[in-house]
Every structure is written in structure tokens, then in C-alpha cells.
Amino acid sequence: MKNIAIFASGNGSNFQAIIDRVHAGDLTAHISLLVCDRPGAYCVERANAAGIPIFVFNPKDYPSKADFEQKICEQLTTAGVEWVILAGYMRLVGPTLLKEYEGRILNIHPSLLPEFPGKDAVGQALAAKAKWSGVTIHFVDDGMDTGPIIVQERVRIEANETRESLQRKIQGIEHRLYPEILHMLLTRGEVKHDEKTSTY
Ligand code: GRF
């Protein structure tokens, strides 16, 4: 069974979905560590409730990104982490972490990349009056939401769509899709997905 670390900065609803699927036996993985860059974030409470070890840090306490990523790498090595799963980690991964885990870092993003990368993808899609948005799961490289795409699932944006309704639809997909894809990737090393709703 693969050892994974979840990286999160805020609420951690995707983290919770992963915890729940692991507990239910649908996702074969061991969550060895939560890495959180915001002390006080709700994801930390979720980790505590689930008995998952936590490394929480404040980037401001370190002279540079290389320094806090070095510390993260030490924590990951100590915990025996093999895969890094970003789930609402609001920070670009730098060269220090990327070098250690290249090809073994995943991210989930609330749009059909390459459309609407970066912050507030839901707001960006609404502002652009897009007809479709969705969810992308991809490998992480040194760009902003630019790495190779593993799977995408689309959601239609209705004429009366609000930020809340679109957010709810997107998160509903995320909570199902991320654990499902993680299970395939971590247990079989490949991903098969319904082509009707997905683009590779
Ligand atoms: C998710 O929408 C994810 O796609 C994006 O950040 C959000 C995190 O939400 N990267 P949560 O903290 O998992 O609730």
C-alpha cells in the first residue's frame, strides 16, 4: 500500500473525501501526513479527528521557499511518503520539493485546464460567461496548473448559475473523482475513466 501525504491550506473537504474513502476501503492508500501551510486551517482539525500526523508551518517563519520546502522534504522522508497529493494547497510547488517527488505529485483544480488556471477558477469561469467548466486532475510541474492532465470531468454552467451553485457542483465531482483516480493510479499505475464525461 502506497504512503501518501495530503497538502492543504484551508477547509480540506477534498482531504476529508480522501480520508472517508480510505476508511471505507475504496481507496487503498495510507495517509501518512497532512502538510498545511496555514496554522489554524480547518484541514488540521480534520487530520486530528482522523488521527493523521500533521506538519503545519508558517512560511513566514522561514527565510525562503527553498528553506520551508527542505523542511517539508525532511518530514516526508521521515514519514516514508511516496506520493504527494495537493488538495487545496494554495502555493506553487518549488524546485526543492519538485526535484524530490517529480512525477509523483498530483493536483486537483476546479476548471477545465488550461482554461482558468490559478486562483478563483470558479469566479473566473463565471466572469468569462463560459458555458462549461469542470474539474482537472493533473501531475504537477513547475508551472501554475500546467502539468500533464490525467483526467477531466465537465460541468455545464447554466444561465442562472451562481458562484455557490457552481462551487457545489464542482466540489461534488471533486469529492468523488479524486479518491477514485488516486485508487487507480496508486494500485494499478494507470487510470481508466468513462470517456463520455472525460477528456484525457
Ligand atoms: C478545491 O476546489 C480544489 O480544486 C482547489 O482548491 C479547492 C480546495 O477545497 N485546488 P477544499 O479545501 O478541499 O475544500
Coordinates of C-alpha atoms and ligand atoms in Angstrom, one line a residue, residues 8 10-15 46 87-90 107-110 167 170-171 174-175, ligand 1:
A8 CA -3.9 21.5 2.1
G10 CA -7.9 25.6 4.1
N11 CA -11.2 23.8 4.6
G12 CA -9.9 20.4 3.4
S13 CA -13.2 19.0 2.1
N14 CA -11.2 17.0 -0.6
F15 CA -8.9 15.8 2.2
R46 CA -9.9 17.0 10.2
A87 CA -5.8 19.2 -2.3
G88 CA -6.4 22.9 -2.0
Y89 CA -2.7 23.7 -1.3
M90 CA -2.6 27.4 -2.3
N107 CA -3.2 18.3 -8.0
I108 CA -6.9 18.9 -8.4
H109 CA -8.1 22.1 -10.0
P110 CA -11.7 23.4 -10.3
Q167 CA -18.9 25.6 -6.5
I170 CA -17.7 21.2 -8.9
Q171 CA -16.9 20.1 -5.4
E174 CA -14.1 16.5 -6.9
H175 CA -15.0 14.5 -3.9
Ligands
GRF1 C1 -10.8 22.7 -4.5 O1 -11.8 23.2 -5.3 C2 -9.6 22.3 -5.3 O2 -10.0 22.0 -6.7 C3 -8.8 23.5 -5.3 O3 -8.9 24.1 -4.1 C4 -10.2 23.7 -3.5 C5 -10.0 23.2 -2.2 O4 -11.1 22.9 -1.5 N1 -7.4 23.2 -5.7 P1 -11.1 22.1 -0.1 O5 -10.1 22.7 0.8 O6 -10.7 20.7 -0.5 O7 -12.5 22.1 0.4

